[in-house]
Amino acid sequence: MKITIVGTGNMGTAFGKRLTASGHDVTLTGRNLEAARKLASSLGPKAKAAPPDQAASGAEIVIAATPYSEQANALRSLGALNGQVIVEISNPLTPDFSGLAIGHSTSAAEEVAKAVRGVRVVKAFNTILAQVLAEGAELGRAQRTQVFYAGDDATAKRAVRSLIESVGFEPMDAGPLANARYLEPMGMLNIYFAYSAKIGGRIAPVWLRG
Ligand SMILES: NC(=O)c1ccc[n+]([C@@H]2O[C@H](COP(=O)([O-])OP(=O)(O)OC[C@H]3O[C@@H](n4cnc5c(N)ncnc54)[C@H](OP(=O)(O)O)[C@@H]3O)[C@@H](O)[C@H]2O)c1
């Protein structure tokens, strides 16, 4: 698949590694083009960098890997988006990282979908920490790590499901985009376990089936 990643921080870098290792063609972009170029050259021939207004043309999926507060700005910087599939991965943390800034009656994913014209937003990967994404889905248990995904457009969800499978994780359909209201608190709990409870970054929630 041709995939564009906006943002070159922890998650942008982890996606770059995992996606290129899985054979995808990756275009990196962000407000710091030099950082995107540097990351692309470290990832090898399957990766390239492009300025934001050229980065999404021809992309089958765009991964929004910026903080929630910048998601809409970062996506708008890509220019006109004609039904583009956006993977919205954020946990909308407060500035001091102590909790979620929004929730219950809306979610980061729904707000981004409202704020950016011409996109089909699918929430996914917000419960996957950068370390797990970079290292892979196998955490040493019998069951693969699940990626929960939620959205309102069936075709967009199918594309994201394929993406999740292609990088070795188990896709778990979490229903409509409004269910991001449940996924984002789950992401926050995951952050609590990893950092406040000091379990560390090699953890992920999974839904067990009997
Ligand atoms: N880290 C995790 O383990 C994890 C796990 C699940 C979900 N998430 C979510 O993933 C997202 C990214 O997290 P992260 O840890 O990768 O953050 P990060 O390391 O701080 O990286 C954020 C990236 O976004 C870029 N950026 C910020 N504003 C931008 C804009 N307007 N246009 C283009 N690029 C912009 C930053 O560029 P500059 O260098 O110029 O600031 C930076 O490259 C967040 O929404 C977070 O909640 C993170």
Coordinates of N, CA and C and ligand atoms in Angstrom, one line a residue:
M1 N 0.8 -1.2 0.0 CA 0.0 0.0 0.0 C 0.9 1.2 0.0
K2 N 0.3 2.3 -0.5 CA 1.0 3.6 -0.5 C 0.4 4.4 0.8
I3 N 1.3 4.6 1.7 CA 0.8 5.2 3.0 C 1.6 6.5 3.3
T4 N 0.9 7.5 3.7 CA 1.6 8.7 4.1 C 1.4 8.9 5.6
I5 N 2.5 9.2 6.3 CA 2.6 9.5 7.7 C 2.8 10.9 8.0
V6 N 1.9 11.6 8.7 CA 2.1 13.0 9.1 C 2.6 13.0 10.5
G7 N 3.8 13.5 10.7 CA 4.5 13.5 12.0 C 5.6 12.5 12.1
T8 N 6.7 12.9 12.6 CA 7.9 12.1 12.6 C 8.4 11.9 14.1
G9 N 7.5 11.9 15.0 CA 7.9 11.7 16.4 C 7.9 10.2 16.8
N10 N 7.5 9.8 18.0 CA 7.6 8.4 18.4 C 6.7 7.5 17.5
M11 N 5.5 7.9 17.3 CA 4.6 7.1 16.5 C 4.9 7.1 15.0
G12 N 5.3 8.3 14.5 CA 5.6 8.4 13.1 C 6.8 7.5 12.8
T13 N 7.8 7.6 13.7 CA 9.0 6.7 13.5 C 8.7 5.2 13.6
A14 N 7.9 4.9 14.6 CA 7.5 3.5 14.8 C 6.7 3.0 13.6
F15 N 5.7 3.8 13.1 CA 5.0 3.4 11.9 C 5.9 3.3 10.7
G16 N 6.8 4.2 10.5 CA 7.8 4.1 9.4 C 8.5 2.8 9.4
K17 N 9.0 2.4 10.6 CA 9.8 1.2 10.7 C 8.9 0.0 10.3
R18 N 7.7 -0.1 11.0 CA 6.9 -1.3 10.9 C 6.3 -1.4 9.4
L19 N 5.9 -0.3 8.9 CA 5.3 -0.3 7.5 C 6.3 -0.6 6.4
T20 N 7.5 0.0 6.5 CA 8.5 -0.4 5.5 C 9.0 -1.8 5.6
A21 N 9.1 -2.3 6.9 CA 9.5 -3.7 7.1 C 8.5 -4.6 6.5
S22 N 7.2 -4.2 6.4 CA 6.1 -5.0 5.9 C 5.9 -4.8 4.4
G23 N 6.8 -4.0 3.8 CA 6.7 -3.9 2.3 C 5.9 -2.7 1.8
H24 N 5.4 -1.9 2.7 CA 4.6 -0.7 2.2 C 5.5 0.4 1.7
D25 N 5.0 1.2 0.8 CA 5.7 2.4 0.3 C 5.2 3.6 1.2
V26 N 6.1 4.2 1.9 CA 5.8 5.2 2.9 C 6.3 6.6 2.5
T27 N 5.4 7.6 2.6 CA 5.8 9.0 2.4 C 5.7 9.7 3.8
L28 N 6.8 10.3 4.2 CA 6.8 10.9 5.5 C 6.7 12.4 5.3
T29 N 5.9 13.1 6.2 CA 5.8 14.5 6.1 C 5.5 15.1 7.4
G30 N 5.6 16.4 7.5 CA 5.3 17.1 8.8 C 5.7 18.5 8.6
R31 N 5.5 19.3 9.7 CA 5.9 20.7 9.6 C 7.4 20.9 9.6
N32 N 8.2 19.8 10.0 CA 9.6 19.9 10.0 C 10.1 18.9 8.9
L33 N 10.2 19.5 7.6 CA 10.5 18.6 6.5 C 11.9 18.0 6.6
E34 N 12.8 18.7 7.3 CA 14.2 18.1 7.4 C 14.1 16.8 8.3
A35 N 13.3 16.9 9.3 CA 13.1 15.7 10.2 C 12.5 14.5 9.4
A36 N 11.6 14.9 8.5 CA 11.0 13.8 7.6 C 12.0 13.2 6.7
R37 N 12.9 14.1 6.1 CA 13.9 13.6 5.2 C 14.9 12.7 5.9
K38 N 15.3 13.1 7.1 CA 16.2 12.3 7.9 C 15.6 10.9 8.2
L39 N 14.4 10.9 8.7 CA 13.8 9.7 9.0 C 13.6 8.8 7.8
A40 N 13.2 9.4 6.6 CA 13.1 8.6 5.4 C 14.4 8.0 5.0
S41 N 15.5 8.7 5.1 CA 16.8 8.1 4.7 C 17.2 7.0 5.6
S42 N 16.8 7.1 6.9 CA 17.2 6.0 7.8 C 16.3 4.8 7.6
L43 N 15.2 4.9 6.9 CA 14.3 3.7 6.7 C 14.6 3.0 5.4
G44 N 15.4 3.5 4.5 CA 15.7 2.8 3.3 C 14.8 3.1 2.1
P45 N 14.9 2.3 1.1 CA 14.3 2.6 -0.2 C 12.8 2.6 -0.3
K46 N 12.1 2.0 0.7 CA 10.7 2.0 0.7 C 10.1 3.3 1.3
A47 N 11.0 4.2 1.8 CA 10.5 5.5 2.4 C 11.0 6.7 1.6
K48 N 10.2 7.7 1.6 CA 10.6 9.0 1.0 C 9.9 10.1 1.8
A49 N 10.5 11.3 1.7 CA 9.8 12.5 2.4 C 9.3 13.4 1.3
A50 N 8.2 14.2 1.7 CA 7.6 15.1 0.8 C 7.0 16.3 1.6
P51 N 7.0 17.5 1.0 CA 6.3 18.6 1.7 C 4.9 18.3 1.9
P52 N 4.2 18.8 3.0 CA 2.9 18.4 3.3 C 1.9 18.5 2.1
D53 N 2.0 19.6 1.3 CA 1.0 19.8 0.2 C 1.2 18.8 -1.0
Q54 N 2.3 18.0 -0.9 CA 2.5 17.0 -2.0 C 2.4 15.6 -1.4
A55 N 2.3 15.5 -0.1 CA 2.6 14.2 0.5 C 1.4 13.2 0.4
A56 N 0.2 13.7 0.2 CA -0.9 12.7 0.3 C -1.4 12.3 -1.1
S57 N -0.9 12.9 -2.2 CA -1.4 12.6 -3.5 C -1.0 11.1 -3.8
G58 N -2.0 10.3 -4.1 CA -1.8 8.9 -4.4 C -1.8 8.0 -3.2
A59 N -1.9 8.6 -2.0 CA -1.8 7.7 -0.8 C -3.2 7.0 -0.6
E60 N -3.1 5.7 -0.3 CA -4.3 5.0 0.0 C -4.8 5.2 1.4
I61 N -3.8 5.5 2.3 CA -4.1 5.8 3.7 C -3.2 6.9 4.2
V62 N -3.7 7.8 5.0 CA -2.9 8.8 5.7 C -3.0 8.5 7.2
I63 N -1.8 8.4 7.8 CA -1.8 8.2 9.3 C -1.5 9.5 9.9
A64 N -2.4 10.0 10.8 CA -2.2 11.3 11.5 C -1.5 11.0 12.8
A65 N -0.2 11.2 12.8 CA 0.7 10.9 13.9 C 1.2 12.2 14.6
T66 N 0.3 13.1 14.9 CA 0.6 14.3 15.6 C -0.2 14.3 16.9
P67 N 0.1 15.2 17.8 CA -0.8 15.4 19.0 C -2.2 15.8 18.6
Y68 N -3.2 15.4 19.4 CA -4.6 15.7 19.1 C -4.8 17.2 18.8
S69 N -4.1 18.0 19.6 CA -4.3 19.5 19.5 C -3.9 20.0 18.1
E70 N -3.0 19.2 17.4 CA -2.5 19.6 16.0 C -3.1 18.8 14.9
Q71 N -3.9 17.8 15.2 CA -4.4 16.8 14.1 C -5.1 17.6 13.0
A72 N -6.0 18.5 13.3 CA -6.7 19.2 12.2 C -5.8 20.1 11.4
N73 N -4.9 20.8 12.1 CA -4.0 21.7 11.4 C -3.1 20.8 10.5
A74 N -2.6 19.7 11.0 CA -1.6 18.9 10.3 C -2.3 18.3 9.0
L75 N -3.6 17.9 9.2 CA -4.3 17.3 8.0 C -4.7 18.4 7.0
R76 N -5.0 19.6 7.5 CA -5.4 20.7 6.5 C -4.1 21.1 5.7
S77 N -2.9 20.9 6.3 CA -1.7 21.3 5.6 C -1.5 20.4 4.4
L78 N -2.2 19.3 4.3 CA -2.0 18.4 3.1 C -2.7 18.9 1.9
G79 N -3.5 19.9 2.1 CA -4.3 20.4 0.9 C -5.6 19.7 0.8
A80 N -6.2 19.8 -0.4 CA -7.6 19.2 -0.6 C -7.5 17.7 -0.5
L81 N -8.4 17.1 0.2 CA -8.4 15.7 0.5 C -9.8 15.1 0.0
N82 N -9.7 14.4 -1.1 CA -10.9 13.9 -1.7 C -11.3 12.5 -1.2
G83 N -12.0 12.5 -0.1 CA -12.4 11.2 0.5 C -11.3 10.4 1.1
Q84 N -10.2 11.1 1.4 CA -9.0 10.4 1.9 C -9.2 9.6 3.2
V85 N -8.7 8.4 3.2 CA -8.9 7.6 4.5 C -7.8 8.1 5.4
I86 N -8.2 8.5 6.6 CA -7.3 9.0 7.6 C -7.3 8.0 8.8
V87 N -6.2 7.6 9.3 CA -6.1 6.8 10.5 C -5.8 7.8 11.6
E88 N -6.7 8.0 12.5 CA -6.6 8.9 13.6 C -6.2 8.1 14.9
I89 N -4.9 8.4 15.3 CA -4.4 7.5 16.4 C -4.3 8.2 17.7
S90 N -4.8 9.4 17.9 CA -4.4 10.1 19.1 C -5.2 9.7 20.4
N91 N -4.5 10.0 21.5 CA -5.2 10.0 22.8 C -5.2 11.5 23.2
P92 N -6.3 12.1 23.3 CA -6.4 13.6 23.5 C -6.0 14.0 24.9
L93 N -4.7 13.9 25.2 CA -4.2 14.2 26.6 C -4.3 15.6 26.9
T94 N -4.4 15.9 28.2 CA -4.3 17.3 28.7 C -2.8 17.6 28.6
P95 N -2.5 18.9 28.7 CA -1.1 19.4 28.5 C -0.1 18.7 29.5
D96 N -0.6 18.4 30.7 CA 0.3 17.8 31.7 C 0.2 16.2 31.7
F97 N -0.4 15.7 30.6 CA -0.5 14.2 30.4 C -1.3 13.5 31.6
S98 N -2.0 14.2 32.4 CA -2.6 13.6 33.6 C -4.0 13.0 33.3
G99 N -4.5 13.3 32.1 CA -5.9 12.8 31.8 C -6.3 13.1 30.4
L100 N -7.5 12.9 30.1 CA -8.0 13.2 28.7 C -8.7 14.6 28.7
A101 N -8.5 15.3 27.7 CA -9.0 16.7 27.6 C -10.5 16.7 27.2
I102 N -10.9 15.6 26.4 CA -12.3 15.5 26.0 C -12.7 14.0 26.2
G103 N -14.0 13.8 26.1 CA -14.5 12.4 26.2 C -16.0 12.4 26.6
H104 N -16.5 11.2 26.8 CA -17.9 10.9 27.1 C -18.9 11.3 26.0
S105 N -18.9 12.6 25.6 CA -19.9 13.0 24.7 C -19.3 13.3 23.3
T106 N -18.0 13.1 23.2 CA -17.3 13.2 21.9 C -16.0 12.5 22.0
S107 N -15.2 12.6 21.0 CA -13.8 12.0 21.0 C -12.9 12.7 20.0
A108 N -11.6 12.5 20.2 CA -10.7 13.2 19.3 C -11.0 12.8 17.8
A109 N -11.3 11.5 17.6 CA -11.6 11.1 16.2 C -12.8 11.8 15.6
E110 N -13.9 11.9 16.4 CA -15.1 12.6 15.9 C -14.8 14.1 15.7
E111 N -14.0 14.7 16.6 CA -13.7 16.1 16.4 C -12.9 16.4 15.1
V112 N -11.9 15.5 14.9 CA -11.1 15.6 13.7 C -12.0 15.4 12.4
A113 N -12.8 14.5 12.5 CA -13.7 14.2 11.3 C -14.6 15.4 11.0
K114 N -15.0 16.1 12.1 CA -15.9 17.3 11.9 C -15.0 18.5 11.4
A115 N -13.8 18.6 11.9 CA -13.0 19.8 11.6 C -12.3 19.8 10.2
V116 N -12.1 18.6 9.7 CA -11.4 18.5 8.4 C -12.3 18.0 7.3
R117 N -12.4 18.8 6.2 CA -13.3 18.5 5.1 C -12.7 17.4 4.2
G118 N -13.6 16.6 3.7 CA -13.2 15.6 2.6 C -12.4 14.4 3.1
V119 N -12.6 14.0 4.4 CA -11.8 12.8 4.8 C -12.8 11.8 5.4
R120 N -12.3 10.5 5.4 CA -13.0 9.4 6.0 C -12.1 9.0 7.2
V121 N -12.5 9.3 8.4 CA -11.7 9.0 9.6 C -12.0 7.6 10.1
V122 N -10.9 6.9 10.4 CA -11.0 5.7 11.1 C -10.1 5.8 12.4
K123 N -10.6 5.5 13.5 CA -9.8 5.5 14.7 C -9.1 4.2 14.8
A124 N -7.8 4.2 15.1 CA -7.1 3.0 15.3 C -5.7 3.2 15.9
F125 N -5.1 2.2 16.5 CA -3.7 2.2 17.0 C -3.5 3.1 18.2
N126 N -4.6 3.7 18.8 CA -4.4 4.6 20.0 C -4.0 3.8 21.2
T127 N -4.3 2.4 21.2 CA -4.0 1.6 22.4 C -2.6 0.9 22.1
I128 N -2.0 1.2 21.0 CA -0.7 0.6 20.7 C 0.5 1.6 21.0
L129 N 1.3 1.3 22.0 CA 2.4 2.2 22.3 C 3.5 2.1 21.3
A130 N 4.2 3.2 21.1 CA 5.2 3.3 20.0 C 6.2 2.1 20.1
Q131 N 6.6 1.7 21.3 CA 7.5 0.6 21.5 C 7.0 -0.7 20.9
V132 N 5.7 -0.9 21.2 CA 5.1 -2.2 20.7 C 4.9 -2.1 19.2
L133 N 4.6 -1.0 18.7 CA 4.4 -0.8 17.2 C 5.8 -1.1 16.5
A134 N 6.8 -0.5 17.1 CA 8.2 -0.6 16.5 C 8.7 -2.1 16.6
E135 N 8.4 -2.7 17.7 CA 9.0 -4.1 17.9 C 8.1 -5.2 17.3
G136 N 6.8 -4.9 17.1 CA 5.9 -5.9 16.5 C 4.9 -6.5 17.5
A137 N 3.9 -7.2 16.9 CA 2.7 -7.6 17.6 C 2.9 -8.7 18.6
E138 N 4.0 -9.4 18.6 CA 4.2 -10.5 19.4 C 4.8 -10.1 20.7
L139 N 4.0 -10.2 21.8 CA 4.5 -9.8 23.1 C 4.8 -11.0 24.0
G140 N 5.0 -12.1 23.3 CA 5.4 -13.3 24.1 C 4.2 -14.1 24.6
R141 N 3.0 -13.8 24.2 CA 1.8 -14.6 24.6 C 1.3 -15.4 23.4
A142 N 0.3 -16.2 23.7 CA -0.2 -17.0 22.6 C -1.0 -16.2 21.6
Q143 N -1.6 -15.1 22.1 CA -2.5 -14.3 21.3 C -1.8 -13.0 20.8
R144 N -2.1 -12.8 19.5 CA -1.5 -11.6 18.9 C -2.1 -10.3 19.5
T145 N -1.3 -9.2 19.5 CA -1.8 -7.9 20.0 C -2.9 -7.4 19.0
Q146 N -4.0 -7.0 19.6 CA -5.1 -6.5 18.8 C -5.0 -5.0 18.6
V147 N -5.4 -4.6 17.4 CA -5.6 -3.1 17.1 C -7.1 -2.9 17.0
F148 N -7.7 -2.1 17.8 CA -9.1 -1.8 17.7 C -9.3 -0.7 16.7
Y149 N -10.3 -0.8 15.9 CA -10.5 0.2 14.9 C -12.0 0.5 14.8
A150 N -12.3 1.8 14.6 CA -13.7 2.3 14.6 C -13.9 3.3 13.6
G151 N -15.0 3.2 12.8 CA -15.3 4.2 11.8 C -16.7 4.0 11.2
D152 N -17.1 5.0 10.4 CA -18.4 5.0 9.9 C -18.5 4.6 8.4
D153 N -17.3 4.5 7.8 CA -17.3 4.2 6.3 C -16.7 2.8 6.1
A154 N -17.6 1.9 5.6 CA -17.2 0.5 5.5 C -15.9 0.3 4.6
T155 N -15.8 1.0 3.5 CA -14.7 0.9 2.6 C -13.4 1.3 3.3
A156 N -13.5 2.4 4.0 CA -12.3 3.0 4.7 C -11.9 2.0 5.8
K157 N -12.9 1.4 6.5 CA -12.6 0.4 7.6 C -11.9 -0.8 7.0
R158 N -12.3 -1.2 5.8 CA -11.7 -2.4 5.2 C -10.2 -2.2 4.9
A159 N -10.0 -0.9 4.4 CA -8.6 -0.6 4.1 C -7.7 -0.6 5.4
V160 N -8.3 -0.1 6.4 CA -7.5 0.0 7.7 C -7.3 -1.4 8.3
R161 N -8.4 -2.2 8.1 CA -8.3 -3.6 8.6 C -7.1 -4.3 7.9
S162 N -7.0 -4.1 6.5 CA -5.9 -4.7 5.7 C -4.6 -4.2 6.2
L163 N -4.5 -2.9 6.5 CA -3.3 -2.3 7.0 C -2.9 -3.0 8.3
I164 N -3.8 -3.1 9.2 CA -3.5 -3.7 10.5 C -3.0 -5.2 10.4
E165 N -3.7 -5.9 9.5 CA -3.3 -7.3 9.3 C -1.9 -7.4 8.6
S166 N -1.6 -6.5 7.7 CA -0.4 -6.5 7.0 C 0.9 -6.3 7.9
V167 N 0.6 -5.6 9.0 CA 1.8 -5.4 9.9 C 1.8 -6.4 11.1
G168 N 1.0 -7.4 11.0 CA 1.1 -8.5 11.9 C 0.2 -8.4 13.2
F169 N -0.6 -7.4 13.3 CA -1.5 -7.3 14.4 C -2.9 -7.8 14.1
E170 N -3.7 -8.1 15.1 CA -5.0 -8.7 14.9 C -6.0 -7.5 14.9
P171 N -6.8 -7.3 13.8 CA -7.7 -6.2 13.8 C -9.0 -6.6 14.6
M172 N -9.5 -5.7 15.3 CA -10.7 -5.9 16.2 C -11.7 -4.8 15.8
D173 N -12.7 -5.1 15.1 CA -13.7 -4.1 14.7 C -14.5 -3.6 15.9
A174 N -14.3 -2.3 16.2 CA -14.9 -1.7 17.4 C -16.1 -0.8 17.1
G175 N -16.6 -1.0 15.8 CA -17.9 -0.4 15.5 C -17.8 1.0 14.9
P176 N -18.8 1.9 15.2 CA -18.8 3.2 14.6 C -17.8 4.2 15.2
L177 N -17.6 5.3 14.5 CA -16.5 6.2 14.9 C -16.8 6.7 16.3
A178 N -18.1 6.8 16.7 CA -18.5 7.3 18.0 C -17.9 6.4 19.1
N179 N -17.5 5.2 18.8 CA -17.0 4.3 19.8 C -15.5 4.6 20.1
A180 N -15.0 5.6 19.4 CA -13.7 6.2 19.8 C -13.8 6.8 21.2
R181 N -15.0 7.1 21.6 CA -15.2 7.6 23.0 C -14.8 6.6 24.0
Y182 N -14.9 5.3 23.6 CA -14.5 4.2 24.5 C -13.0 3.9 24.3
L183 N -12.6 4.0 23.1 CA -11.2 3.6 22.8 C -10.2 4.6 23.4
E184 N -10.5 5.8 23.4 CA -9.6 6.8 23.9 C -9.3 6.7 25.4
P185 N -10.4 6.5 26.2 CA -10.1 6.2 27.7 C -9.3 4.9 27.8
M186 N -9.5 3.9 26.9 CA -8.7 2.7 27.0 C -7.2 3.0 26.8
G187 N -7.0 3.9 25.8 CA -5.6 4.3 25.5 C -5.0 5.0 26.7
M188 N -5.8 5.8 27.4 CA -5.4 6.5 28.6 C -5.0 5.5 29.7
L189 N -5.8 4.5 29.9 CA -5.6 3.5 30.9 C -4.3 2.7 30.6
N190 N -4.1 2.5 29.3 CA -2.8 1.8 28.8 C -1.6 2.7 29.2
I191 N -1.7 4.0 29.0 CA -0.7 4.9 29.4 C -0.4 4.9 30.9
Y192 N -1.5 4.9 31.6 CA -1.4 4.8 33.1 C -0.6 3.6 33.5
F193 N -1.0 2.4 33.0 CA -0.3 1.2 33.3 C 1.2 1.3 32.9
A194 N 1.5 1.8 31.7 CA 2.8 1.8 31.2 C 3.7 2.7 32.0
Y195 N 3.2 3.9 32.3 CA 4.1 5.0 32.9 C 3.9 5.3 34.3
S196 N 2.6 5.5 34.7 CA 2.3 5.8 36.2 C 2.5 4.6 37.0
A197 N 2.0 3.4 36.6 CA 2.1 2.2 37.3 C 3.4 1.5 37.0
K198 N 4.2 2.1 36.1 CA 5.6 1.7 35.8 C 5.7 0.2 35.3
I199 N 4.7 -0.3 34.6 CA 4.8 -1.6 34.0 C 5.8 -1.6 32.8
G200 N 5.8 -0.4 32.2 CA 6.7 -0.3 31.0 C 6.0 -0.3 29.7
G201 N 6.7 0.1 28.6 CA 6.0 0.3 27.3 C 5.7 -0.9 26.5
R202 N 6.1 -2.1 27.0 CA 5.8 -3.3 26.2 C 4.5 -4.0 26.6
I203 N 3.4 -3.2 26.6 CA 2.1 -3.7 27.0 C 1.0 -3.3 26.0
A204 N -0.1 -4.0 26.0 CA -1.2 -3.6 25.1 C -2.5 -4.3 25.6
P205 N -3.6 -3.6 25.6 CA -4.9 -4.3 25.9 C -5.3 -5.3 24.8
V206 N -5.8 -6.5 25.2 CA -6.4 -7.4 24.3 C -7.8 -7.8 24.8
W207 N -8.7 -8.2 23.9 CA -10.0 -8.7 24.3 C -10.0 -10.2 24.1
L208 N -10.1 -10.9 25.3 CA -10.0 -12.4 25.2 C -11.3 -12.9 24.8
R209 N -11.3 -14.0 24.0 CA -12.5 -14.7 23.6 C -12.5 -16.1 24.2
G210 N -13.6 -16.5 24.8 CA -13.6 -17.9 25.4 C -14.3 -18.8 24.4
Ligands
LIG1 N1 3.8 7.6 21.8 C1 2.9 6.6 21.9 O1 3.3 5.5 22.4 C2 1.5 6.7 21.4 C3 0.7 5.6 21.4 C4 -0.6 5.7 20.8 C5 -1.0 6.9 20.3 N2 -0.2 8.0 20.3 C6 -0.7 9.2 19.7 O2 0.1 9.4 18.6 C7 0.2 10.8 18.3 C8 1.7 11.1 18.2 O3 2.4 10.8 19.4 P1 3.9 10.8 19.5 O4 4.3 10.2 20.8 O5 4.5 10.3 18.2 O6 4.2 12.4 19.6 P2 5.6 13.1 19.3 O7 6.8 12.2 19.5 O8 5.5 14.4 20.1 O9 5.5 13.5 17.8 C9 4.6 14.4 17.3 C10 4.9 14.7 15.8 O10 3.9 15.5 15.3 C11 4.5 16.6 14.6 N3 3.6 17.8 14.5 C12 3.1 18.5 15.5 N4 2.2 19.4 15.0 C13 2.2 19.3 13.7 C14 1.6 20.0 12.6 N5 0.7 21.0 12.8 N6 1.8 19.5 11.3 C15 2.7 18.5 11.1 N7 3.3 17.8 12.1 C16 3.1 18.2 13.3 C17 5.7 17.0 15.5 O11 6.6 17.8 14.8 P3 7.6 18.8 15.5 O12 8.9 18.0 15.7 O13 7.8 19.9 14.5 O14 7.0 19.2 16.8 C18 6.2 15.5 15.7 O15 6.9 15.1 14.6 C19 -0.4 11.5 19.5 O16 -1.7 11.9 19.1 C20 -0.5 10.5 20.6 O17 -1.6 10.7 21.5 C21 1.0 7.9 20.8

